[in-house]
XYZ file of C-alpha atoms in Angstrom:
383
model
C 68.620 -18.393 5.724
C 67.162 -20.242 2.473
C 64.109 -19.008 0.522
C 61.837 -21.155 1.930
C 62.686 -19.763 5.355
C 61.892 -16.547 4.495
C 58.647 -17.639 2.976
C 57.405 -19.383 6.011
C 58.563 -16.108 8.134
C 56.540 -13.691 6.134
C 53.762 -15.843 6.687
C 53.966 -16.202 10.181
C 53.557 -12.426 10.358
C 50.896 -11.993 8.444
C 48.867 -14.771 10.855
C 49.952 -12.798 13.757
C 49.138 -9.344 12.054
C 45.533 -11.210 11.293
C 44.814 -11.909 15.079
C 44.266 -9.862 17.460
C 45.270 -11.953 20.621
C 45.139 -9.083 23.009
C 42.638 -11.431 25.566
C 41.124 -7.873 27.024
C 37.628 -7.451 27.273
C 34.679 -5.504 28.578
C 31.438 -6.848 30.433
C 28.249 -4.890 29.800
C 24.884 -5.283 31.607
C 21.647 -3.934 31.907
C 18.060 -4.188 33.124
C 15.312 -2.626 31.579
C 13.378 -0.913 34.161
C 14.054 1.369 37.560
C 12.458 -1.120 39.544
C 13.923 -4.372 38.097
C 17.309 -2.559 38.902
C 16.392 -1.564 42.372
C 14.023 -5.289 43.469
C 16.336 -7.878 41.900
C 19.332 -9.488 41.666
C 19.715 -9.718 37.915
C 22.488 -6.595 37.332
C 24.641 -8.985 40.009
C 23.968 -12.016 38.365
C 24.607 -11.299 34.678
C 28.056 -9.892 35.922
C 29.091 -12.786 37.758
C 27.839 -15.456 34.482
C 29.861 -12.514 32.238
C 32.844 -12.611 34.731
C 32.800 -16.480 34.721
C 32.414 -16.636 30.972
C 35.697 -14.423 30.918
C 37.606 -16.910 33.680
C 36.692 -20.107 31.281
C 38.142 -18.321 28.178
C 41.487 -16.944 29.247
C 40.125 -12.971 29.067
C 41.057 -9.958 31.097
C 37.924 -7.903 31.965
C 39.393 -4.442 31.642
C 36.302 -2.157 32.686
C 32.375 -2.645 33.245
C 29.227 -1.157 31.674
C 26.137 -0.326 32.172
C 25.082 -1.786 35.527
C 21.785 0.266 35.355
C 18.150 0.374 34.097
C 18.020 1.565 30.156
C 15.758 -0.128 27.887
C 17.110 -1.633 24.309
C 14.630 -1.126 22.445
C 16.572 2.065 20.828
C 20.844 1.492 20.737
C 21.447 5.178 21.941
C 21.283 4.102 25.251
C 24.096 6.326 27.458
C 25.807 3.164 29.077
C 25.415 1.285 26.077
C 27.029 4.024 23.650
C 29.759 4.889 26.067
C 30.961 1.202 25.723
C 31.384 1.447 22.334
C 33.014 4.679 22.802
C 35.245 3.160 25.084
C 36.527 -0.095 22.374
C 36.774 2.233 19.907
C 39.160 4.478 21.405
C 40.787 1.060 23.144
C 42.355 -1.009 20.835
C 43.716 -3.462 22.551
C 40.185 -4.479 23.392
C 39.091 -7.344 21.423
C 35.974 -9.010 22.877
C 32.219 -7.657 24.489
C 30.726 -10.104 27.136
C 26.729 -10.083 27.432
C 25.254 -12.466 29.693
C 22.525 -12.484 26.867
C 22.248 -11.093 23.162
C 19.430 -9.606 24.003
C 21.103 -7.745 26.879
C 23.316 -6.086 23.764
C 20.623 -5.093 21.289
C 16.481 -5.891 21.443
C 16.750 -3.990 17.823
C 17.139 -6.854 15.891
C 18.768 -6.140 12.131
C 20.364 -2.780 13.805
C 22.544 -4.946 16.858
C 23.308 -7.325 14.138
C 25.106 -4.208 11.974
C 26.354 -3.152 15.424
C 28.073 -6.101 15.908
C 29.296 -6.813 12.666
C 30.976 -3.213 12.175
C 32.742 -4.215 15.768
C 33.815 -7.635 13.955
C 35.249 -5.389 11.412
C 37.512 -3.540 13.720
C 38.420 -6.874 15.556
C 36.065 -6.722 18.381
C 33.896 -9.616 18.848
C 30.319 -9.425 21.177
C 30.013 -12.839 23.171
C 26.976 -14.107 24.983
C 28.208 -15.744 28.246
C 24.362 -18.292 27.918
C 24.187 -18.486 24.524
C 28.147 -19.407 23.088
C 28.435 -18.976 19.383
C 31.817 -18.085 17.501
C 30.099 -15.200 15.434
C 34.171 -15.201 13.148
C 32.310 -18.167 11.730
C 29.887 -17.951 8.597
C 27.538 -19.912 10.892
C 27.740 -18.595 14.282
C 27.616 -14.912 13.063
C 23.886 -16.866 11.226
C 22.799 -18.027 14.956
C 24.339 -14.647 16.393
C 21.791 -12.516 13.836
C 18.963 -14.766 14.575
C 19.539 -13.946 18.656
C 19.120 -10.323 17.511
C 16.211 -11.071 14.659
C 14.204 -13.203 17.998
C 15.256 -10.386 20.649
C 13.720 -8.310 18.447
C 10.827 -10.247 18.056
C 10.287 -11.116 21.461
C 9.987 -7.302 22.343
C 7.486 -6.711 19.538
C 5.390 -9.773 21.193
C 5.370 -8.137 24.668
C 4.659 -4.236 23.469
C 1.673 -6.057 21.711
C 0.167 -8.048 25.252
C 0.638 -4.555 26.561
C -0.977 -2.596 24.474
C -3.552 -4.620 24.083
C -4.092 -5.187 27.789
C -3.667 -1.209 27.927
C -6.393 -0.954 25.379
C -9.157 -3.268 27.884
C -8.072 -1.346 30.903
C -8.949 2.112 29.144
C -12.111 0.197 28.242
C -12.837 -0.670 31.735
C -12.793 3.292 32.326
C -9.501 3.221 34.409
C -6.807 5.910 33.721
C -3.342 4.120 32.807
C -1.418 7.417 33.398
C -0.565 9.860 36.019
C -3.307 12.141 37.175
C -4.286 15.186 35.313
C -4.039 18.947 37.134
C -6.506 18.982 40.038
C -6.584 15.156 40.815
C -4.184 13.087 43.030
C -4.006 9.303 43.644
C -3.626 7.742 46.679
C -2.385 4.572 45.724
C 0.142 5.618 43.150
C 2.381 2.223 42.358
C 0.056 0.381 41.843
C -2.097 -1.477 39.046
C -4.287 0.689 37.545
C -7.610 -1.297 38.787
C -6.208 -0.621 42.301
C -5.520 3.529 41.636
C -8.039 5.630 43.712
C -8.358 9.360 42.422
C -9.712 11.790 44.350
C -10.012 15.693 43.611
C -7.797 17.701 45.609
C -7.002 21.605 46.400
C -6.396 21.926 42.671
C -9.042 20.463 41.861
C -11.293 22.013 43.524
C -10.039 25.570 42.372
C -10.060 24.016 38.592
C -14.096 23.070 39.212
C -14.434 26.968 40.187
C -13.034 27.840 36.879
C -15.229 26.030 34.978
C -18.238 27.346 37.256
C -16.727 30.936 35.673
C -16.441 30.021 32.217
C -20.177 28.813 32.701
C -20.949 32.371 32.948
C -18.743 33.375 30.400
C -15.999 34.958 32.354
C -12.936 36.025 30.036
C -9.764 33.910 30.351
C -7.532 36.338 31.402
C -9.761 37.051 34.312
C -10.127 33.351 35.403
C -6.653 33.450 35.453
C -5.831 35.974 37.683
C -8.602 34.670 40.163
C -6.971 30.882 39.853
C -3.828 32.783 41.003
C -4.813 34.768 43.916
C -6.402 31.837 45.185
C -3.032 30.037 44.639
C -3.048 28.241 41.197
C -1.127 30.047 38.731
C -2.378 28.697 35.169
C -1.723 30.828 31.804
C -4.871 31.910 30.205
C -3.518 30.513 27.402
C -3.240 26.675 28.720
C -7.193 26.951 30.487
C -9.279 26.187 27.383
C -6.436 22.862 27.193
C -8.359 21.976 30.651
C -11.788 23.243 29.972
C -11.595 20.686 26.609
C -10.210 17.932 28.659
C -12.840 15.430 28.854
C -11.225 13.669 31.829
C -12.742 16.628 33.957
C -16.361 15.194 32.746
C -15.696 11.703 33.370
C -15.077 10.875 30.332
C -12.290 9.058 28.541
C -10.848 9.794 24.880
C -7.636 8.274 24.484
C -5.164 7.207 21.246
C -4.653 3.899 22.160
C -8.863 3.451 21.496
C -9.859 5.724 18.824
C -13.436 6.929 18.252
C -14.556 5.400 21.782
C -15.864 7.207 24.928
C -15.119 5.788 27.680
C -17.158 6.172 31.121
C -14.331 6.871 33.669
C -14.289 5.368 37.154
C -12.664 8.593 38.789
C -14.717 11.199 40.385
C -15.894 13.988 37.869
C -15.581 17.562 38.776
C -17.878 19.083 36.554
C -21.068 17.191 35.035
C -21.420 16.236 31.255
C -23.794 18.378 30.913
C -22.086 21.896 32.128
C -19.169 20.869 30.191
C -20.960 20.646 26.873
C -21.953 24.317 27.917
C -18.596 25.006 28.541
C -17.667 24.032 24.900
C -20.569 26.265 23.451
C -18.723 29.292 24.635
C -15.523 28.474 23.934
C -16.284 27.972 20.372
C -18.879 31.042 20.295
C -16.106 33.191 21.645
C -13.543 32.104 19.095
C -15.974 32.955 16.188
C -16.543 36.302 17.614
C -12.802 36.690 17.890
C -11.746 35.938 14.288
C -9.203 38.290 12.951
C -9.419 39.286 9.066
C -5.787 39.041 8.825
C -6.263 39.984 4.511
C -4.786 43.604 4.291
C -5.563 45.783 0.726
C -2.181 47.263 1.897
C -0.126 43.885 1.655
C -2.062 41.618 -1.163
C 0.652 40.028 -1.872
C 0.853 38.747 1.304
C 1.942 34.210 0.583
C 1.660 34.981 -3.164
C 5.277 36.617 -2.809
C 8.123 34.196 -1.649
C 11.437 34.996 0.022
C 14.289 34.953 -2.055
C 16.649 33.431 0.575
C 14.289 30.682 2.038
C 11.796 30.217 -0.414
C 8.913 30.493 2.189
C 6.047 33.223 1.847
C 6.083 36.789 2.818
C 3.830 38.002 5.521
C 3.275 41.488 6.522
C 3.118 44.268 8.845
C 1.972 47.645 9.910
C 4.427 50.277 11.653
C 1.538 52.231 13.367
C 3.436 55.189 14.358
C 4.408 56.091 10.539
C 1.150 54.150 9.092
C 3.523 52.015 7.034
C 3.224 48.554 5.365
C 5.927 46.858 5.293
C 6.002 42.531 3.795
C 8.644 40.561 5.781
C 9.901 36.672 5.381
C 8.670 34.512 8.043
C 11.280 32.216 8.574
C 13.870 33.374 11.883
C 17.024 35.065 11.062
C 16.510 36.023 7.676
C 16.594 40.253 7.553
C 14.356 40.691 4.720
C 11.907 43.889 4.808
C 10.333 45.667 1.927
C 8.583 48.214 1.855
C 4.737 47.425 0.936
C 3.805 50.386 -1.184
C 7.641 49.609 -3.155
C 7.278 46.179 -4.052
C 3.544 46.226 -4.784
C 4.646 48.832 -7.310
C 7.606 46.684 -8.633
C 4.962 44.000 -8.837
C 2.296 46.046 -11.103
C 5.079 47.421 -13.292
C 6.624 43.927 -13.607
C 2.877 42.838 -15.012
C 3.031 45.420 -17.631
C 4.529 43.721 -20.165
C 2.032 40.915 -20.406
C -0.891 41.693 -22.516
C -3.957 39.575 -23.906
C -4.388 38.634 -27.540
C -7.201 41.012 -29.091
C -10.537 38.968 -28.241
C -9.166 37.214 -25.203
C -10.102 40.021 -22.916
C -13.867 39.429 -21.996
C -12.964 35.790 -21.559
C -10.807 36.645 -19.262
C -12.797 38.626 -17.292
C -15.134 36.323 -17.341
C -13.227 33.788 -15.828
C -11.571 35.770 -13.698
C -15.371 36.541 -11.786
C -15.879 33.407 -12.104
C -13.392 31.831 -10.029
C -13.782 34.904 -7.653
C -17.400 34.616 -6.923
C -16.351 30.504 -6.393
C -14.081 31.464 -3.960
C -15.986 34.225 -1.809
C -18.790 31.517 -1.687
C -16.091 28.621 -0.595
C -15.527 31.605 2.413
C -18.885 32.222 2.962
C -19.573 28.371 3.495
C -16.524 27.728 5.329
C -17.643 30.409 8.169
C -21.048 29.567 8.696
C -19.669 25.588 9.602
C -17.213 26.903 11.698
């Protein structure tokens, strides 16, 4: 063999080390919704474009995925990540058949970096509708502007639907399911066509409020819900009393600073559940805790050494003990009050004021005191 037959037959290696001509692929498809999965045809018909796509280029479909509903607006979709899972671990894969690029990735510059990390490892994504050779400088352009309009597209419709969402809401129709005590007996359908009505529930929830109108504690409206047969935590009821739904009223996200007159039935009037409120919120000012203990003043001052996050405190009542703790989970630290306050005042010792200084100090010291017992005093009577 002459030199420049070995020359020619290292070369001819390296091509064939350069290309992966394995022909094996796999075909994934997707809907985005339940129902389009379970009223059309379009799961069967991207697979048979995909399969044809595969017969035209010479490629041997080696497994399918997806099949199913999952939206793309996010890539962590199960189907979707278990394909990639799948090409990864197969090597001898070399090409991913889409009937669409927007059946790959609706997440514009992200699917683009998808597919371009798969280009890396010598796996190319191919639309079976929309043919583009993205090993080209060009057709990976017109593959990343498939993404960049997918993407695009998908921002266009969550805007008509929002928007549309927003004039329903306006209209005083509920775009959601029914709250606790309501049911609606034409679920499926548009919202314009939904007909609430109160039921069992519902009529047990209206008692409640009836009690809470005459100031009947929480814990006691509780256990009356549940030996009539609604179990509700006393702790979740004031969540329904403040639900303005219940009035007839609508206060949503989607339309903020607007109050919407609903179109279902209410089960207690506006006016009983403004009454309603009154207690609540006289209750909870009659049931604020001074939770500022002489025993423990250096309660959120102090931090934990571990965490960095501010002591709290607590009593042992059986000994009559203070003791500060940290208040993040897991972390074992507990000091005795009456200790570390006196670590703390000895530690202070060895500061001192300049002759002169002291009176000043004082001074100031009042000063921003009295400020803040007035910023209290203010504070509580808005509450």
């Amino acid at each position: 063999m002459n030199k420049s037959d070995y020359f020619q037959k290292l070369a001819n290696n390296l091509n064939a080390e350069s290309i992966n001509s394995s022909n094996k692929a796999v075909i994934y498809t997707r809907v985005s919704t339940k129902e389009q999965a379970d009223n059309n045809a379009s799961l069967q018909t991207q697979k048979k474009y995909c399969q044809a796509f595969a017969k035209k280029k010479g490629l041997m479909v080696m497994e399918y995925f997806g099949g199913t509903f999952e939206s793309a607006k996010s890539d962590e979709r199960k189907e979707f990540q278990k394909m990639l899972t799948y090409v990864k671990r197969n090597k001898e894969i070399d090409t991913i058949i889409v009937y669409s690029y927007d059946r790959f990735s609706r997440t514009g510059p992200n699917g683009a970096y998808i597919s371009q990390q798969l280009m890396k490892s010598g796996v190319k994504t191919l639309s079976a509708t929309q043919e583009v050779d993205p090993s080209s400088p060009s057709g990976s352009f017109q593959q990343n502007l498939y993404y960049i309009f997918s993407q695009f597209d998908n921002e266009l419709r969550k805007d008509k639907s929002v928007t549309g969402m927003k004039e329903r809401l306006r209209q005083g129709y509920w775009l959601y399911k029914p709250v606790i005590g309501y049911s609606n007996s034409k679920k499926g359908m548009t919202c314009d066509k939904h007909k609430f009505f109160i039921n069992n529930n519902g009529k047990l929830i209206k008692r409640a409020f009836m009690w809470k109108l005459q100031n009947v504690r929480n814990i006691d409206i509780s256990n009356r819900l549940e030996a009539a047969g609604l179990k509700i935590p006393s702790k979740s009821l004031n969540r329904i009393f403040q639900n303005t739904f219940y009035c007839g009223k609508i206060i949503n996200k989607l339309i903020p600073g607007e109050v919407i007159d609903a179109k279902h039935p209410k089960i207690i009037s506006e006016k009983n559940w403004i009454k309603v409120q009154d207690i609540i919120e006289s209750n909870y000012r009659g049931n604020t805790r001074n939770t500022n203990f002489e025993e423990i003043p250096l309660k959120v001052f102090m931090k934990c050494h571990n965490t960095n996050d501010p002591l709290t405190g607590y009593i042992v009542k059986k000994k009559g003990i203070w003791y500060y703790k940290s208040r993040s989970k897991g972390t074992k630290l507990n000091i005795n009050a009456k200790k570390l306050n006196t670590l703390f005042a000895e530690y202070l010792k060895q500061f001192e004021l300049k002759k002169g200084l002291d009176k000043p100090f004082k001074q100031l010291v009042e000063h921003a005191f009295n400020q803040y017992q007035s910023n209290q005093q203010f504070d509580q009577s808005n509450l």
